[in-house]
Coordinates of C-alpha atoms in Angstrom, one line a residue:
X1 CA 3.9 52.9 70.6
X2 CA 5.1 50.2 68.4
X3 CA 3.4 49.1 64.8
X4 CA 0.5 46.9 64.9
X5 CA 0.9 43.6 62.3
X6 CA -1.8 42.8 60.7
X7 CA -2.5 39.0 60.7
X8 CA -3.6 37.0 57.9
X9 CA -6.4 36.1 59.1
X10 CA -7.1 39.4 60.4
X11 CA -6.8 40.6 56.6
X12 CA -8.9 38.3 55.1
X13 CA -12.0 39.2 57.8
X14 CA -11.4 42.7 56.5
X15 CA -11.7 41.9 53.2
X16 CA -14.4 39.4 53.8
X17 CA -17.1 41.8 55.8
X18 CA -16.5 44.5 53.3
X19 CA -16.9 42.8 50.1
X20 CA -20.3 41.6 51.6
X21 CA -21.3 45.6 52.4
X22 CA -20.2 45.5 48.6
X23 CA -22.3 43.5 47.3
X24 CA -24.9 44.5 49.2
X25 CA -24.9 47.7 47.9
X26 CA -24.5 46.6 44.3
X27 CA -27.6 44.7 44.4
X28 CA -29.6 47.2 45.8
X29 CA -27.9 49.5 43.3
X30 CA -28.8 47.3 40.6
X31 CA -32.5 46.7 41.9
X32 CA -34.1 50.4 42.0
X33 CA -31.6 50.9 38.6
X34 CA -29.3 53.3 40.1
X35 CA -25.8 52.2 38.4
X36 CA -26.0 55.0 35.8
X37 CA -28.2 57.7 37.7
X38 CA -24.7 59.9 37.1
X39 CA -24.5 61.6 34.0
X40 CA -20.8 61.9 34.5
X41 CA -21.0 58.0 35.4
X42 CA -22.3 57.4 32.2
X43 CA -20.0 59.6 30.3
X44 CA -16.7 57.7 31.5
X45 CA -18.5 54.3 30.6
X46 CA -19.1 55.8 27.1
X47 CA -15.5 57.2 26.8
X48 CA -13.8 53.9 27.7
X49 CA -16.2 52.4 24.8
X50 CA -14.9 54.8 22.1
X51 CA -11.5 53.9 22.4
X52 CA -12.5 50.8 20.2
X53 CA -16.1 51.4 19.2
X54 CA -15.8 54.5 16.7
X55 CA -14.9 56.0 13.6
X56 CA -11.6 56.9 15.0
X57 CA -10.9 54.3 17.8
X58 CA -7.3 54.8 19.2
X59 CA -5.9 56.4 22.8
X60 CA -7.3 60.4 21.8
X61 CA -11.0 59.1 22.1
X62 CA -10.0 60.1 26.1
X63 CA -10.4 63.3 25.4
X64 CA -8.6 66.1 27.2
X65 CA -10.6 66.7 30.5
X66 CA -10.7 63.6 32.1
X67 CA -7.5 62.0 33.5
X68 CA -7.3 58.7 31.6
X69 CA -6.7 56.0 33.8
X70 CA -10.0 55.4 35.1
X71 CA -11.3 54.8 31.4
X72 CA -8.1 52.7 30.6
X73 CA -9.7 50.4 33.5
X74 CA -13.0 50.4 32.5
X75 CA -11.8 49.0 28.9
X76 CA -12.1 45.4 29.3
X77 CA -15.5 45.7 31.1
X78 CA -17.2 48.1 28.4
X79 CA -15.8 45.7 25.8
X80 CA -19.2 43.2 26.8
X81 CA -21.8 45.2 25.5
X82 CA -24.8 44.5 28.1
X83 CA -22.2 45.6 30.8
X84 CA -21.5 48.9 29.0
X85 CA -25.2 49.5 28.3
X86 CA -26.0 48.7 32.4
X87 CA -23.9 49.8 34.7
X88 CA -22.2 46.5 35.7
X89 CA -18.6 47.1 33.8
X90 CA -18.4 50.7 36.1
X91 CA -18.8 48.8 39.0
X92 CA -16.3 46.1 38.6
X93 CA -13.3 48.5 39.2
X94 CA -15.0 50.9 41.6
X95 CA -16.2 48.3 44.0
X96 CA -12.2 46.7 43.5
X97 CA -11.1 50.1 44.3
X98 CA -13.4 50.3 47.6
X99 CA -12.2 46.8 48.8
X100 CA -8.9 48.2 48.3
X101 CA -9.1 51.6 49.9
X102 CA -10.9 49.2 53.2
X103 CA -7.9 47.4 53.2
X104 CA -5.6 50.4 52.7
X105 CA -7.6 52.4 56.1
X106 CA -7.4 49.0 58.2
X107 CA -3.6 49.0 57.1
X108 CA -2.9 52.6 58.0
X109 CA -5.0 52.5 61.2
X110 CA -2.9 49.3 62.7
X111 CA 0.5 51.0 62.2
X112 CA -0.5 52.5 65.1
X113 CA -3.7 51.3 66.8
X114 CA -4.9 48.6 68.3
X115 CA -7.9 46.1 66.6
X116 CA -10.9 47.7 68.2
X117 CA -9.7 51.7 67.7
X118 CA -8.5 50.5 64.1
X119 CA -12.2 48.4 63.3
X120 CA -14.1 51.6 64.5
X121 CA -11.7 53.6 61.9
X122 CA -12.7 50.9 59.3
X123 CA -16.1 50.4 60.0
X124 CA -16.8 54.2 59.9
X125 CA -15.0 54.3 56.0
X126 CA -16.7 51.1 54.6
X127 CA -20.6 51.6 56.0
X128 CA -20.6 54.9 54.5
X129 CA -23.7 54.9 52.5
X130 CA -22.3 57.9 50.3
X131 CA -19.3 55.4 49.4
X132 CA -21.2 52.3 49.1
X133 CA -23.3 54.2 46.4
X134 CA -20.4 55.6 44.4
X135 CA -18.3 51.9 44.4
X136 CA -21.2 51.1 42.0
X137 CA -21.1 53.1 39.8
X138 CA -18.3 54.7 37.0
X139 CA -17.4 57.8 39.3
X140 CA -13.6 58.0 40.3
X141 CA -13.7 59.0 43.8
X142 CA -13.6 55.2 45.0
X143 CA -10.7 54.7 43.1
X144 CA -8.9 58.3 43.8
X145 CA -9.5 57.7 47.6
X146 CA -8.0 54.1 47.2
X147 CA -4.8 56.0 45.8
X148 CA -5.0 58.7 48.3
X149 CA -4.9 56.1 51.0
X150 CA -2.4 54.2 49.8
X151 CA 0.0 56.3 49.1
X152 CA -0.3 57.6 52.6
X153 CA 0.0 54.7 53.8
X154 CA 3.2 53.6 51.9
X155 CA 4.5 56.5 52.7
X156 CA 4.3 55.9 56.2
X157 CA 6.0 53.1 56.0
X158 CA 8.6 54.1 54.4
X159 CA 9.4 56.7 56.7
X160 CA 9.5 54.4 59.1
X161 CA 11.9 51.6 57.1
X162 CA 14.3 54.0 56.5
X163 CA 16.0 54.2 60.3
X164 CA 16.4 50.6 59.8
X165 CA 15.9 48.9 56.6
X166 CA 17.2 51.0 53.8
X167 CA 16.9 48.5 51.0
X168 CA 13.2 47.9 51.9
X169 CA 12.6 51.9 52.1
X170 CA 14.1 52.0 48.0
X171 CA 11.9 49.5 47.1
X172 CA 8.9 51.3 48.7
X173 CA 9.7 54.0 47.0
X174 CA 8.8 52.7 43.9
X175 CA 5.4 51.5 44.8
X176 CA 4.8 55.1 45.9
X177 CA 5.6 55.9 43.0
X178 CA 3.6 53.9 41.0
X179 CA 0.7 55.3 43.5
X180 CA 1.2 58.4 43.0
X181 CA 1.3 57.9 38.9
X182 CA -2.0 56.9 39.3
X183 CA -3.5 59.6 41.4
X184 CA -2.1 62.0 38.7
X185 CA -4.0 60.2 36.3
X186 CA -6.8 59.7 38.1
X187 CA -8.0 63.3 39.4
X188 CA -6.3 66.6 39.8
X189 CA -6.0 66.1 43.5
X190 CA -3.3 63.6 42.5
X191 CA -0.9 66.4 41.3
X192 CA -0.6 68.4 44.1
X193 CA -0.7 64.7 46.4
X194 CA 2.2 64.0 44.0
X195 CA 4.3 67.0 44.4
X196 CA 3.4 67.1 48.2
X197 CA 4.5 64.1 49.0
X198 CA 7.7 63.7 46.5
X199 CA 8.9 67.1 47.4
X200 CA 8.7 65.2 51.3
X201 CA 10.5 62.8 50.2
X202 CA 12.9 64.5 48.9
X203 CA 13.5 66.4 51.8
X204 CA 14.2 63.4 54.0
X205 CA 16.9 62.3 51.8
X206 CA 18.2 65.0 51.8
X207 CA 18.5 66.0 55.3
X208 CA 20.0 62.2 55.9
X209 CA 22.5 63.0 53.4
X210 CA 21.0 60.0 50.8
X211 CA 19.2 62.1 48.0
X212 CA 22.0 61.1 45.5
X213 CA 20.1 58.0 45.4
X214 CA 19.9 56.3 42.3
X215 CA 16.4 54.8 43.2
X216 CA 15.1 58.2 44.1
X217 CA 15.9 59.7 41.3
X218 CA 14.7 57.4 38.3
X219 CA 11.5 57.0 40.4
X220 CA 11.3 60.7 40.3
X221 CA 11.4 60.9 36.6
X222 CA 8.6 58.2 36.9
X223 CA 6.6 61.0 39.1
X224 CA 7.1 63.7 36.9
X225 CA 6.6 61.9 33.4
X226 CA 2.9 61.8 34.7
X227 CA 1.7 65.0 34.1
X228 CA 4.1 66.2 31.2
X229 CA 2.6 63.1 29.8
X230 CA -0.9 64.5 29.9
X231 CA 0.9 68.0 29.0
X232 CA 2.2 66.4 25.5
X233 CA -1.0 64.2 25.1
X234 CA -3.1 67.5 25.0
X235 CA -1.0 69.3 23.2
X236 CA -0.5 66.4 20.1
X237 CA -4.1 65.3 20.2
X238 CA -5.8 69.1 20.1
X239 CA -3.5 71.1 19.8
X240 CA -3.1 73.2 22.9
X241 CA -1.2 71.7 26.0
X242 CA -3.3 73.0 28.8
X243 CA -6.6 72.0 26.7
X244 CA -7.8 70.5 29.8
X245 CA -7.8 73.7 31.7
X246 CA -9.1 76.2 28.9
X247 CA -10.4 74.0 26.3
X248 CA -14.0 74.3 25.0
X249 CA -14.9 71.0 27.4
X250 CA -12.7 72.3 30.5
X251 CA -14.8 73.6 33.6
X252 CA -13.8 76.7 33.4
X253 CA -15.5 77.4 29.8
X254 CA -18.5 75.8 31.1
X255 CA -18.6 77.8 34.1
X256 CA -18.4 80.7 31.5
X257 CA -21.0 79.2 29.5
X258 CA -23.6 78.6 32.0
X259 CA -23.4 81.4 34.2
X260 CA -26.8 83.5 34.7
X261 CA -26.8 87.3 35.0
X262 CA -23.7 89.6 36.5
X263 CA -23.6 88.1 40.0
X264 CA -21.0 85.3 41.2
X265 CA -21.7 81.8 39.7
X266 CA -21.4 80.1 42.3
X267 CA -21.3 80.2 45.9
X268 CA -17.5 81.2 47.0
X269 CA -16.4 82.2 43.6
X270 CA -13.3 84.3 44.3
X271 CA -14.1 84.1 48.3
X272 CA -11.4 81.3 50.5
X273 CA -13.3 81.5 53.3
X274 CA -16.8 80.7 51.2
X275 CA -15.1 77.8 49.9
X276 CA -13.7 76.1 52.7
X277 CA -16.8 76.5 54.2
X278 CA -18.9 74.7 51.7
X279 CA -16.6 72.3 51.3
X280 CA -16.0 71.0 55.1
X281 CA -19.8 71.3 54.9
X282 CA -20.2 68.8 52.2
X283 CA -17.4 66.8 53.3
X284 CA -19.7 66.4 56.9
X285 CA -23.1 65.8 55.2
X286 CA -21.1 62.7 53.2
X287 CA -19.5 61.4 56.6
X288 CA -22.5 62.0 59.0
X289 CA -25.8 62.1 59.9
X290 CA -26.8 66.2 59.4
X291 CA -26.8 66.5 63.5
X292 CA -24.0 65.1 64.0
X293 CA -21.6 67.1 61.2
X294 CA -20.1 69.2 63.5
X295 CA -19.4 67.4 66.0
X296 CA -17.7 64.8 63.5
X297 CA -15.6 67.7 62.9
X298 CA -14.8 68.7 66.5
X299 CA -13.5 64.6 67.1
X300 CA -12.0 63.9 63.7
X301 CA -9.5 67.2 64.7
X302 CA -9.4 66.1 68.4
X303 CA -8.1 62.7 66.6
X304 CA -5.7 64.4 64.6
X305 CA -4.3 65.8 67.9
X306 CA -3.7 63.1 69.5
X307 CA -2.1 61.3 66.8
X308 CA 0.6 64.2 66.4
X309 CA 1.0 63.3 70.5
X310 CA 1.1 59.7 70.4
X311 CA 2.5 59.0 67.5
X312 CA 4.4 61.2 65.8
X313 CA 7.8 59.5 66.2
X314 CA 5.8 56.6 63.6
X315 CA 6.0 59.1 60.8
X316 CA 2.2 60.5 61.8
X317 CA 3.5 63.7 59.9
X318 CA 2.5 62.0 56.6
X319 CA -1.0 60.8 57.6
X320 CA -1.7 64.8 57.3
X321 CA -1.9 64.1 53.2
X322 CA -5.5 63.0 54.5
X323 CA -6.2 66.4 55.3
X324 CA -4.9 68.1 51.6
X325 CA -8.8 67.7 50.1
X326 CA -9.3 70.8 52.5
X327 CA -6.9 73.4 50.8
X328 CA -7.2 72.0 47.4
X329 CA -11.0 72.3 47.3
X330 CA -11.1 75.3 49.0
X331 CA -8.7 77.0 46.3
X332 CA -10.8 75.0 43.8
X333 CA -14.5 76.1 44.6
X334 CA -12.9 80.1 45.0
X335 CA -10.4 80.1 41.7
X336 CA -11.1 76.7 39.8
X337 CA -14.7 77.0 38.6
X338 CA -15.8 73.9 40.6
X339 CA -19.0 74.6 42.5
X340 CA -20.5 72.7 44.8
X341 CA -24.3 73.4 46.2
X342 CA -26.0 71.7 49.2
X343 CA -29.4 71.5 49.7
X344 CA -28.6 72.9 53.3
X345 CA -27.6 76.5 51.8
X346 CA -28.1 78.7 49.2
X347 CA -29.2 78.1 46.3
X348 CA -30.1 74.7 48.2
X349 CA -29.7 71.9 45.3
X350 CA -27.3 69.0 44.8
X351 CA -24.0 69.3 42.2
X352 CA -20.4 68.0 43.1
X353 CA -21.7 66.6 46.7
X354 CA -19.2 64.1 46.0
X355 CA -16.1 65.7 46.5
X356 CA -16.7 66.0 49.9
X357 CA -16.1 62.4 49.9
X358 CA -12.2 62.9 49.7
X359 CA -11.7 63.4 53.4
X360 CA -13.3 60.4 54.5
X361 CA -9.8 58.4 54.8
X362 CA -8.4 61.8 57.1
X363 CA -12.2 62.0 59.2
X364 CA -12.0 57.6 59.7
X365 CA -8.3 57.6 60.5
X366 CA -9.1 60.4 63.7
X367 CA -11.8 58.5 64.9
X368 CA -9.7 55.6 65.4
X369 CA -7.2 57.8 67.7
X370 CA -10.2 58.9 69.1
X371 CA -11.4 56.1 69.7
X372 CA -8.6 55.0 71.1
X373 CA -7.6 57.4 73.6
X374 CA -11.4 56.9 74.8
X375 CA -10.9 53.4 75.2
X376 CA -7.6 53.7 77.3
X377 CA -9.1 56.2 79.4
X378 CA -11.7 53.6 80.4
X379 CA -9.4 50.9 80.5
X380 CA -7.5 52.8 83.0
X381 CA -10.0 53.9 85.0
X382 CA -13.4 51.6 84.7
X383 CA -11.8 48.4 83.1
X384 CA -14.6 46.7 83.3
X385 CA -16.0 49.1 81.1
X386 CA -14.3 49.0 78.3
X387 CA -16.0 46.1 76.2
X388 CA -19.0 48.1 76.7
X389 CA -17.9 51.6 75.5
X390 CA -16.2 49.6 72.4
X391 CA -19.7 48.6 71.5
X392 CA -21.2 51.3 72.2
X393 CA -19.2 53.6 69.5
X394 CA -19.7 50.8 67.2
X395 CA -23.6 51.3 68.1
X396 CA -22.7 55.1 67.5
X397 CA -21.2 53.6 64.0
X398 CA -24.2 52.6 62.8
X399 CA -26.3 54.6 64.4
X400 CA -24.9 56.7 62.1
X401 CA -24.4 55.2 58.7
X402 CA -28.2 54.0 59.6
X403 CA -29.3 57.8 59.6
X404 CA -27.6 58.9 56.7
X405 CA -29.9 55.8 54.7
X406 CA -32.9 57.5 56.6
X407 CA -31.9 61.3 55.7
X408 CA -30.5 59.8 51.8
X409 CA -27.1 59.6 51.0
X410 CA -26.2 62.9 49.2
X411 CA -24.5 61.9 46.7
X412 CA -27.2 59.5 45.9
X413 CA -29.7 62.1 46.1
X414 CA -27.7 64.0 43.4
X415 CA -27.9 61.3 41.3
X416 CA -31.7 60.5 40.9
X417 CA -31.9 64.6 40.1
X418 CA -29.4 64.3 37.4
X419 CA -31.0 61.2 35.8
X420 CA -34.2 62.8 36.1
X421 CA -33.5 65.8 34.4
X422 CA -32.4 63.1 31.4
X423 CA -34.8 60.8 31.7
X424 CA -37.6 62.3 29.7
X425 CA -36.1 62.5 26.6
X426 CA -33.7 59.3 27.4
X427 CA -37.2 57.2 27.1
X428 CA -39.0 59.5 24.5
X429 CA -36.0 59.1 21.6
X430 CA -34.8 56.1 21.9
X431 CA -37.8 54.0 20.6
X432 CA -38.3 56.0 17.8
X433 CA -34.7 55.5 16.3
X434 CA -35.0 52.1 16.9
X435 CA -38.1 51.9 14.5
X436 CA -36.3 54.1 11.9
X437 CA -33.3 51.8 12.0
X438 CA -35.2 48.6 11.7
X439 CA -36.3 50.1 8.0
X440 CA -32.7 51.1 7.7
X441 CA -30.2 48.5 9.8
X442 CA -26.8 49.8 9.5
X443 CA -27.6 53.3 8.9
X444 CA -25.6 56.0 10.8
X445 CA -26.9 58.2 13.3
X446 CA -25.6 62.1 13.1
X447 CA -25.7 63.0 16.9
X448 CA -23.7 64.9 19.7
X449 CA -23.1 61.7 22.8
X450 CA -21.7 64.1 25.2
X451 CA -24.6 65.5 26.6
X452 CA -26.9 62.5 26.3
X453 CA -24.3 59.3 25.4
X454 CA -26.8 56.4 27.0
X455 CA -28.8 57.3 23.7
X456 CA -26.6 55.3 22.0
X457 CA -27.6 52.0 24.2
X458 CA -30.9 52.9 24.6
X459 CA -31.1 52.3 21.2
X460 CA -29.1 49.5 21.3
X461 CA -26.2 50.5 18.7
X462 CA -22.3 50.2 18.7
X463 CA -20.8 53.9 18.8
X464 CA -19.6 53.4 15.7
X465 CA -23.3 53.4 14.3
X466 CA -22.8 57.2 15.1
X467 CA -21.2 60.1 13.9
X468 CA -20.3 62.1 16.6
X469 CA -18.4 64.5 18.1
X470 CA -15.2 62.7 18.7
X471 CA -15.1 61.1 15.3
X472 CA -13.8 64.8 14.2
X473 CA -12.8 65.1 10.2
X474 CA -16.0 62.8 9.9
X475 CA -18.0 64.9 11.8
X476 CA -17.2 67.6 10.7
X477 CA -17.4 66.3 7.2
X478 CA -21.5 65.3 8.1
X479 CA -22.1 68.8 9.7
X480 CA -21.6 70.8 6.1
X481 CA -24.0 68.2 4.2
X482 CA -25.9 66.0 7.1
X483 CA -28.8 64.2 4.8
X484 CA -25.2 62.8 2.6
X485 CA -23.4 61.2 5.3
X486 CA -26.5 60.7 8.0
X487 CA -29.6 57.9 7.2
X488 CA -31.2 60.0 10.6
X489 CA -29.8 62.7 12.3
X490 CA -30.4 64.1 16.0
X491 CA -30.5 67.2 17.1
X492 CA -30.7 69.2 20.4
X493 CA -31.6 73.0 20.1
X494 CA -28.4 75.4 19.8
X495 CA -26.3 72.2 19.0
X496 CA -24.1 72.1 16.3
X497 CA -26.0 69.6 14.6
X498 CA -29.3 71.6 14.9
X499 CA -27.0 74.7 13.5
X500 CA -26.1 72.7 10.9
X501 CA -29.4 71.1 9.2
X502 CA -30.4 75.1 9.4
X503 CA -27.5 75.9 7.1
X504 CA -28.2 72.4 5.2
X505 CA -31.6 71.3 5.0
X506 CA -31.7 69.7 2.3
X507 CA -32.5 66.1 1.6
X508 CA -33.9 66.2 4.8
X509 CA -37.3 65.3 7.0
X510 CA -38.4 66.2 10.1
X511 CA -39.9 62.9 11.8
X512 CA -40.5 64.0 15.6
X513 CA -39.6 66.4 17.9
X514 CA -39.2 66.2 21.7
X515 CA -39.6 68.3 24.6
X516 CA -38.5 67.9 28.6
X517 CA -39.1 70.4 30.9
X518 CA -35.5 72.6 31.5
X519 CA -33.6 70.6 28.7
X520 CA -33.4 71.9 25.2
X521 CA -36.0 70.1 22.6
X522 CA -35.1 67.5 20.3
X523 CA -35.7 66.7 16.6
X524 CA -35.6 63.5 14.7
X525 CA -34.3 63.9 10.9
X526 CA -34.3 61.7 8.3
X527 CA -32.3 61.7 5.2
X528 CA -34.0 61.0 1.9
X529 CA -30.4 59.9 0.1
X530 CA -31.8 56.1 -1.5
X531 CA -28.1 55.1 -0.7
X532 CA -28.2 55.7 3.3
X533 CA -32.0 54.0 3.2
X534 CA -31.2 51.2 1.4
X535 CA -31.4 48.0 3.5
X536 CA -28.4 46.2 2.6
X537 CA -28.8 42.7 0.9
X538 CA -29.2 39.6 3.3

């Protein structure tokens, strides 16, 4: 089987049909309000907006969970104020990131098929509904599976330059490089992608005798700079170098802090086979209609077959790296403290639905060799046929993404529940600050934004019209004497601001207070200092 150029033209229709499913689902994203339905969506929009817009604006307003690089992205975006208050500057480089990962599948899929088996790959990755959702909003899997993809399919292509065209397999490896950077600063996934597929690498070279490469090994240090990066970034900016993993924010301390009774907290907590269970699960509910999840399953493996057959002699090895979402987030859910619950099993809700998302690439890539070998089987037999069964899978295509719509995208799904468990108190408070600031216009707002950050443009401030969490030494400054360094402060029930007017409640008065049903109450505060009420002089 030789490697299947991809013609200009041909590139451009790719590009062309899926920037229209793109901005087809941004406007209907944008229509029923749906940008910021993610809590976590908001969150990286608010992070990439404190990098400039605070008390202490500089590179440690990342914090120490999140990789960075999806919030370096979002900088320029978040910089135009409507965009960070509605959604738009998350979309920009989410819906980039899904044109690109289109692009990378098509790529990948022509190495070795032919244009119908490689469309019906393509077509089953970009109508995904669950996809289409998340490239409008802030989340990272559109960009993480644009890396994944990618670097896949660079590395493919390398393996396959290096028989022949040594200089072009060196300068490869720098681009996967540079991919595989990014995937370790994009999601955790990206570090064991990165030491997968460099440790390959390295093996290669080394059983053709070439790993004294000069090009291998300064793009190596490249590779592992990444993560001792992030090592000395925690360790400078709060003081513990695996902050991420154990810090007060990281998910295992919130796994700690939210668990209820003696019992497992999750659903495969400390049980392998639990976890790969609920995670292929999830991974079929985001690819396919609820019927149809196994049997998704059953072809996407039979695809993966006959890839290893036909193709294994074009570097197919590497397309495995598709599959690596399987072991990772099976050894997550059991050892990692990330849950993920289904409405399908117990306890039957939606939370981390999205990670299933990551073996889209390895489930669209199979179809396409499954597709295939069904196509040359007809072609042999029942030529005549075969126009027909090609549109009849691409009826089966849509078919498909059409009853995912009817059944609701999961992910989607997950998202109206977490903005409605928000969305009482996100219209409740924000009115009344606003008429406390007009009779105050400047005047800082004490308040936490990690739980509740679209507050902040509800209200229709600049961060830095806040003191808050990551402002630190002011902060913390506010929290021993809040009515002296607050004109109003917020607080949520058990917070450390709410802990904090307890100790110090002086100079202060109670305005309002707020309930929601499952979400701790909130009180208004305002300080009767003359100097933080004054309205400043026009």
């Amino acid at each position: 089987m030789t490697e299947q150029p991809v013609r200009r033209a041909e590139g451009l229709a790719v590009l062309a049909s899926c920037a229209a499913l793109s901005a087809a689902a941004t406007l209907w994203s944008w229509q029923h309000d749906a940008m910021l339905n993610y809590g976590d969506a908001v969150a990286h929009l608010h992070i990439a907006r404190r990098i400039f817009d605070s008390h202490r604006p500089g590179i440690t307003q990342l914090g120490s969970v999140w990789l960075p690089l999806p919030h370096l992205l979002l900088v320029p975006f978040v910089a135009v104020y409507s965009w960070w208050a509605n959604g738009i500057a998350g979309m920009i480089p989410s819906a980039l990131a899904y044109l690109a990962g289109c692009a990378g599948v098509y790529h990948l899929a022509r190495h070795w098929l032919r244009p119908p088996a490689a469309a019906i790959a393509l077509v089953f990755f970009a109508t995904n509904p669950n996809l289409l959702y998340l490239q409008t909003t802030a989340m990272t899997e559109p960009l993480f599976l644009c890396e994944l993809i990618w670097a896949v399919a660079l590395l493919v292509q390398w393996r396959e330059a290096i028989h022949a065209q040594a200089p072009q397999a060196m300068r490869l490896l720098w681009l996967i490089a540079a991919v595989l950077v990014a995937a370790v600063f994009t999601r955790y996934d990206g570090w064991i992608l990165a030491l997968l597929a460099w440790t390959g690498i390295g093996l290669v070279l080394l059983r053709r005798g070439q790993l004294r490469s000069r090009t291998f090994w300064l793009a190596s240090a490249l590779v592992v700079a990444a993560p001792l990066a992030w090592f000395i970034y925690n360790a400078a900016a709060f003081g513990d170098w695996l902050d991420f993993a154990r810090g007060p924010y990281s998910a295992k301390a919130i796994e700690l802090r939210t668990a209820v009774g003696s019992g497992p907290p999750h659903p495969g907590w400390h049980n392998p086979w639990v976890s790969l269970l609920f995670f292929v699960k999830t991974a079929e509910l985001d690819a396919a209609a609820m019927a149809w999840g196994n049997t998704l399953l059953v072809m996407s493996l039979l695809g993966t077959v006959c890839a290893w057959l036909t193709a294994r002699s074009r570097a197919a090895l590497w397309a495995l790296l598709l599959w690596l979402p399987v072991p990772f987030y099976a050894y997550s859910i059991a050892y990692g403290s990330v849950p993920i619950f289904i409405p399908v099993w117990w306890p039957h809700s939606w939370y981390n639905t999205r990670y299933g998302m990551e073996l889209l690439p390895a489930f669209a890539l199979s179809l396409g060799f499954t597709a295939q070998f069904a196509l040359a089987a007809v072609r042999e037999f029942k030529p005549r046929w075969t126009r027909y069964t090609a549109a009849l899978l691409f009826a089966v295509l849509a078919l498909n993404a059409y009853a995912i719509v009817r059944e609701r995208p999961l992910t989607y799904v997950e998202g109206t529940k977490n903005i409605d468990a928000r969305q009482s108190l996100e219209q409740q408070i924000p009115p009344v600050l606003r008429a406390l600031l007009a009779t105050r216009p400047g005047g800082i707002v004490l308040m936490q934004t990690s739980v509740y950050p679209q507050l902040v443009t509800l209200t229709g401030i600049p961060l830095r019209q806040t003191l808050n969490e990551s402002d630190k030494q002011f902060y913390q400054a506010a929290l021993q004497a809040p009515s002296a360094h607050a004109a109003i402060v917020l607080a949520f029930d058990g917070d450390e601001i709410d802990r904090a007017v307890h100790a110090h409640p002086g100079g202060l008065t109670v305005v309002q207070r707020f309930t929601a049903p499952g979400q701790p109450s909130a009180t208004v505060y305002v300080s009767n200092t003359p100097a933080l009420n004054k309205t400043p002089a026009r």
